[in-house]
XYZ file of C-alpha atoms in Angstrom:
311
model
C 91.121 72.020 99.468
C 93.206 74.788 97.905
C 94.187 77.695 100.138
C 94.537 81.083 98.413
C 97.572 82.990 99.659
C 98.070 86.567 98.483
C 101.655 87.806 98.409
C 101.341 91.509 99.265
C 104.960 92.351 100.043
C 106.080 93.851 96.745
C 107.253 92.451 93.427
C 110.946 92.556 94.405
C 110.317 90.277 97.376
C 108.071 88.099 95.199
C 111.117 86.958 93.260
C 112.914 86.165 96.527
C 110.030 84.403 98.280
C 108.031 82.618 95.594
C 110.115 79.452 95.376
C 110.832 79.170 99.154
C 107.122 79.608 99.937
C 106.048 77.028 97.366
C 108.574 74.597 98.828
C 107.547 75.305 102.427
C 103.846 74.843 101.630
C 104.605 71.536 99.913
C 106.676 70.335 102.888
C 103.804 71.240 105.228
C 101.297 69.342 103.062
C 99.379 72.509 102.140
C 97.753 72.878 98.727
C 98.411 76.623 98.387
C 97.706 78.847 95.414
C 100.284 81.597 95.959
C 99.717 84.678 93.830
C 100.166 88.437 93.538
C 96.663 88.858 92.133
C 93.934 86.954 93.992
C 90.645 88.909 94.120
C 90.241 90.272 97.666
C 87.126 88.248 98.508
C 88.919 84.956 97.656
C 92.009 85.453 99.828
C 92.531 83.113 102.781
C 95.903 84.458 103.995
C 97.963 87.565 103.231
C 101.761 87.563 103.276
C 102.345 91.215 104.056
C 105.009 93.929 104.178
C 104.141 97.556 104.992
C 105.647 98.850 101.752
C 103.512 96.461 99.711
C 100.305 97.256 97.809
C 97.704 96.911 100.603
C 96.710 99.671 103.006
C 93.001 98.822 103.301
C 92.057 95.363 104.546
C 88.301 95.913 104.376
C 87.776 93.994 101.088
C 89.515 90.882 102.456
C 86.410 89.468 104.076
C 87.513 85.814 103.876
C 91.049 86.326 105.131
C 91.943 84.322 108.236
C 95.271 86.014 109.065
C 97.751 88.645 107.908
C 101.282 87.239 108.121
C 103.856 90.006 108.400
C 107.299 89.473 106.880
C 108.903 91.916 109.314
C 109.572 91.520 113.026
C 108.217 95.037 113.641
C 104.499 95.721 113.176
C 104.293 99.384 114.167
C 103.363 100.462 110.619
C 100.326 98.175 110.453
C 99.123 97.402 113.974
C 97.170 100.649 114.246
C 95.224 100.193 110.993
C 91.505 100.620 111.625
C 90.713 98.450 108.606
C 92.678 95.482 109.955
C 90.311 93.220 111.890
C 91.976 89.925 110.964
C 94.584 88.298 113.229
C 98.039 89.802 112.629
C 101.209 87.745 113.117
C 104.705 89.184 113.300
C 107.741 87.392 111.912
C 109.966 85.500 114.302
C 112.471 83.845 112.027
C 115.523 81.787 112.994
C 117.594 83.407 110.250
C 116.671 86.904 111.400
C 117.450 85.916 114.980
C 120.870 84.491 114.117
C 121.759 87.553 112.060
C 120.760 89.875 114.899
C 122.828 87.897 117.412
C 125.867 88.156 115.151
C 125.487 91.907 114.556
C 124.813 92.746 118.208
C 127.588 90.606 119.662
C 130.006 91.908 117.027
C 129.397 95.548 117.934
C 129.250 94.932 121.685
C 132.614 93.162 121.451
C 133.944 95.995 119.284
C 133.093 98.550 121.974
C 134.143 96.278 124.816
C 137.593 95.660 123.344
C 138.116 99.229 122.165
C 138.781 98.045 118.630
C 138.056 101.434 117.030
C 140.983 103.043 118.833
C 143.375 100.538 117.282
C 141.882 100.618 113.805
C 141.632 104.402 113.607
C 144.562 105.400 115.818
C 147.637 103.921 114.133
C 149.872 106.944 114.646
C 153.173 105.250 115.426
C 152.773 105.437 119.202
C 152.938 102.102 121.075
C 150.333 102.204 123.843
C 150.417 98.943 125.760
C 148.726 100.117 128.951
C 145.163 100.146 127.622
C 143.808 96.707 128.463
C 140.050 96.066 128.308
C 138.338 94.387 131.236
C 137.178 90.822 130.937
C 133.636 90.395 129.672
C 132.505 89.296 133.121
C 133.482 92.754 134.394
C 131.635 94.647 131.650
C 128.021 95.532 132.400
C 125.695 95.311 129.392
C 122.048 96.345 129.332
C 119.469 95.035 126.866
C 116.213 96.968 126.571
C 113.571 94.617 125.172
C 113.476 90.912 125.981
C 111.237 89.602 123.218
C 112.466 86.911 120.867
C 115.374 88.957 119.477
C 116.256 90.699 122.731
C 116.276 87.468 124.684
C 118.404 85.719 122.066
C 120.966 88.523 122.075
C 121.005 88.796 125.871
C 121.607 85.056 126.167
C 124.387 85.182 123.565
C 126.107 88.016 125.428
C 125.731 86.179 128.734
C 127.267 83.095 127.089
C 130.299 85.277 126.342
C 130.323 86.005 130.092
C 129.181 89.610 129.932
C 127.328 90.836 133.035
C 123.919 91.248 131.376
C 120.807 92.938 132.729
C 117.639 93.230 130.677
C 114.436 95.245 130.770
C 111.014 94.461 129.336
C 107.499 95.826 129.648
C 106.373 92.704 131.492
C 108.591 90.850 133.927
C 110.619 88.004 132.419
C 112.615 85.190 133.993
C 115.661 84.260 131.903
C 118.453 82.167 133.447
C 121.719 84.086 133.538
C 120.057 87.470 132.901
C 119.099 89.972 135.610
C 115.576 90.771 134.422
C 113.796 94.030 135.259
C 110.492 95.689 134.376
C 108.636 98.893 135.152
C 110.041 102.396 135.580
C 112.278 101.448 138.487
C 113.585 98.480 136.543
C 114.405 100.678 133.555
C 116.380 103.008 135.796
C 118.217 100.064 137.328
C 119.352 98.815 133.915
C 120.301 102.266 132.632
C 122.325 103.136 135.726
C 124.591 100.116 135.313
C 124.811 99.782 131.523
C 128.284 100.529 130.211
C 127.023 99.219 126.861
C 123.295 99.527 126.142
C 121.578 97.520 123.383
C 118.136 98.604 122.190
C 115.874 95.792 120.998
C 112.441 97.103 121.963
C 109.470 97.289 119.612
C 108.373 100.774 118.636
C 105.128 101.724 120.381
C 103.722 105.007 121.723
C 105.249 104.000 125.085
C 108.760 103.370 123.742
C 109.163 106.267 121.300
C 111.936 108.577 122.584
C 112.589 106.259 125.516
C 116.228 107.269 125.137
C 115.997 110.986 125.851
C 117.966 113.516 127.870
C 116.693 112.090 131.138
C 117.489 108.459 130.440
C 120.859 109.319 128.899
C 121.807 111.234 132.048
C 121.178 108.126 134.162
C 123.767 106.062 132.303
C 127.420 105.803 133.371
C 129.510 108.568 131.822
C 131.125 107.392 128.606
C 128.640 104.532 128.067
C 128.081 103.117 124.575
C 124.723 102.698 122.824
C 123.946 100.100 120.151
C 120.593 100.431 118.347
C 119.500 97.824 115.777
C 115.793 98.096 116.705
C 113.952 101.247 115.608
C 115.206 104.800 115.072
C 112.424 106.649 116.938
C 113.374 104.911 120.183
C 116.023 107.637 120.424
C 115.575 111.393 120.757
C 118.242 112.347 118.207
C 118.896 115.837 119.556
C 119.317 114.500 123.080
C 121.724 111.807 121.922
C 123.820 114.288 119.922
C 124.040 116.559 122.962
C 125.085 113.633 125.170
C 127.732 112.602 122.640
C 129.085 116.153 122.444
C 129.341 116.410 126.221
C 131.001 112.999 126.600
C 128.124 111.619 128.663
C 127.779 109.007 125.929
C 131.055 107.726 124.520
C 129.805 106.314 121.228
C 126.590 105.314 119.482
C 126.382 102.595 116.843
C 123.110 103.106 115.004
C 121.575 100.852 112.364
C 118.081 102.394 112.268
C 116.818 105.955 111.929
C 113.655 108.047 111.825
C 114.232 108.736 108.141
C 115.752 106.036 105.958
C 117.948 106.259 104.025
C 119.593 108.605 106.520
C 119.824 112.003 104.745
C 123.390 112.963 103.700
C 123.199 116.179 105.718
C 122.257 114.457 108.979
C 124.814 115.178 111.740
C 125.172 111.480 112.581
C 127.199 110.910 109.393
C 130.047 113.227 110.355
C 129.968 112.852 114.129
C 133.221 111.312 115.409
C 131.376 109.343 118.088
C 128.693 107.830 115.858
C 128.874 104.756 113.658
C 126.135 104.573 111.006
C 125.247 101.237 109.441
C 122.544 101.116 106.713
C 119.807 99.027 108.391
C 121.754 95.799 107.947
C 121.714 94.411 111.491
C 119.516 91.567 110.361
C 117.111 90.614 107.638
C 114.335 88.093 107.322
C 115.700 85.116 105.385
C 113.288 83.795 102.740
C 113.909 80.074 103.359
C 113.388 80.137 107.130
C 110.655 82.821 107.010
C 108.723 80.770 104.452
C 108.578 77.860 106.896
C 107.144 80.140 109.600
C 104.458 81.353 107.177
C 103.623 77.818 106.064
C 103.304 76.683 109.677
C 100.898 79.516 110.449
C 98.783 78.643 107.412
C 98.754 75.013 108.534
C 97.671 76.111 112.005
C 94.943 78.319 110.608
C 93.554 75.515 108.504
C 93.684 73.123 111.470
C 91.907 75.565 113.786
C 94.976 75.947 115.993
C 96.306 79.185 117.492
C 98.711 81.171 115.344
C 102.381 81.593 116.120
C 103.520 85.086 117.115
C 100.069 86.699 117.001
C 100.233 90.390 117.812
C 98.637 91.805 120.954
C 96.874 94.842 119.503
C 96.667 96.623 122.865
C 100.397 96.208 123.547
C 101.289 97.033 119.936
C 103.519 94.013 119.326
C-alpha cells in the first residue's frame, strides 16, 4: 500500500531532502509517494518545518503524524489546529554537530584562547595557566537528547559537569539536578554555563538578573539553544558589571540579529549566526522513515512531543 507523505518544509529544503528521503523510505521497505502537493485529505504523514506552507492542520483529516525537521517545536506545539501526534527531530548528525560546537566553545573559554588570539601585543605573559578540565566546573541546563550528549562529551574531557532538567535524570558521570533548588545549585557552581533547554513558557527568560547574580563572578555563558531563554537586558548589564565574563551566543530573539543590536559590538560577546548545529538530511531522513514505518506498523512513534510539557 502506498503511503502519501507531504513535504511541508519549504521548496529550498525539498531539494536537500527529496533524494535522502526517497532512499530512506526504500531502505525501510516503505512504498512512499513523497510530494509537495498532495491534497490535504489524502496525506498520511507530514514532514514539517515551521517556516513551511502549513499553519492550519484542520484539513489533514487522514494524517497519522506530523514529523518536525527541527529539534525545537515551540513554534508549532501550541497550535490549536494540530490534533495529530507531533514528533520532534532527534538526529545523530544534529547531535554530533552540537557536541562539536559546544565542546569547542567550552574549551575556548576554559583555555582562555581569546586572550591569546586577540592580545598579541608583544608582551610575553607566561604566568596565565588555565586549570585542568577536572578543576573547571561546567553547568548544562537541559538534559534532553542534545543536553545529555554534550554533558557526557564534556565529562569525557574530564570537566566537572553538573546538569539540570525539569524532571530528575540519572546520568553516569554527571551530577544531575532538578527543581528550583537544583537550578540554584547548578548556577552557583557553573564557571561555564551551557544552555540546551527547550523554549517553553517556563524556560523563557530563565537567565535573568536573579539567575545571573547567582553565578560565580566572571562566569561564561554559551547558548546554542534558543534566544528567549535569556533576558538580553539583564545579560548586557551583567556583562558590563563583570558579573559575567563573556557570552557566546548562537541564537537570538530576532534572527538575523539586527545590525544595531548591542551584542554585535560588545567586547564580551561572541555572536555566531545560528550555526551550532543543523539537521543533516541523510540522517534525518532515516529518522522520518523509521517513524513512518512505526506508524504503519501500529507502533509508538519516536520522539513524540508531550504537549503539556511543550517538548
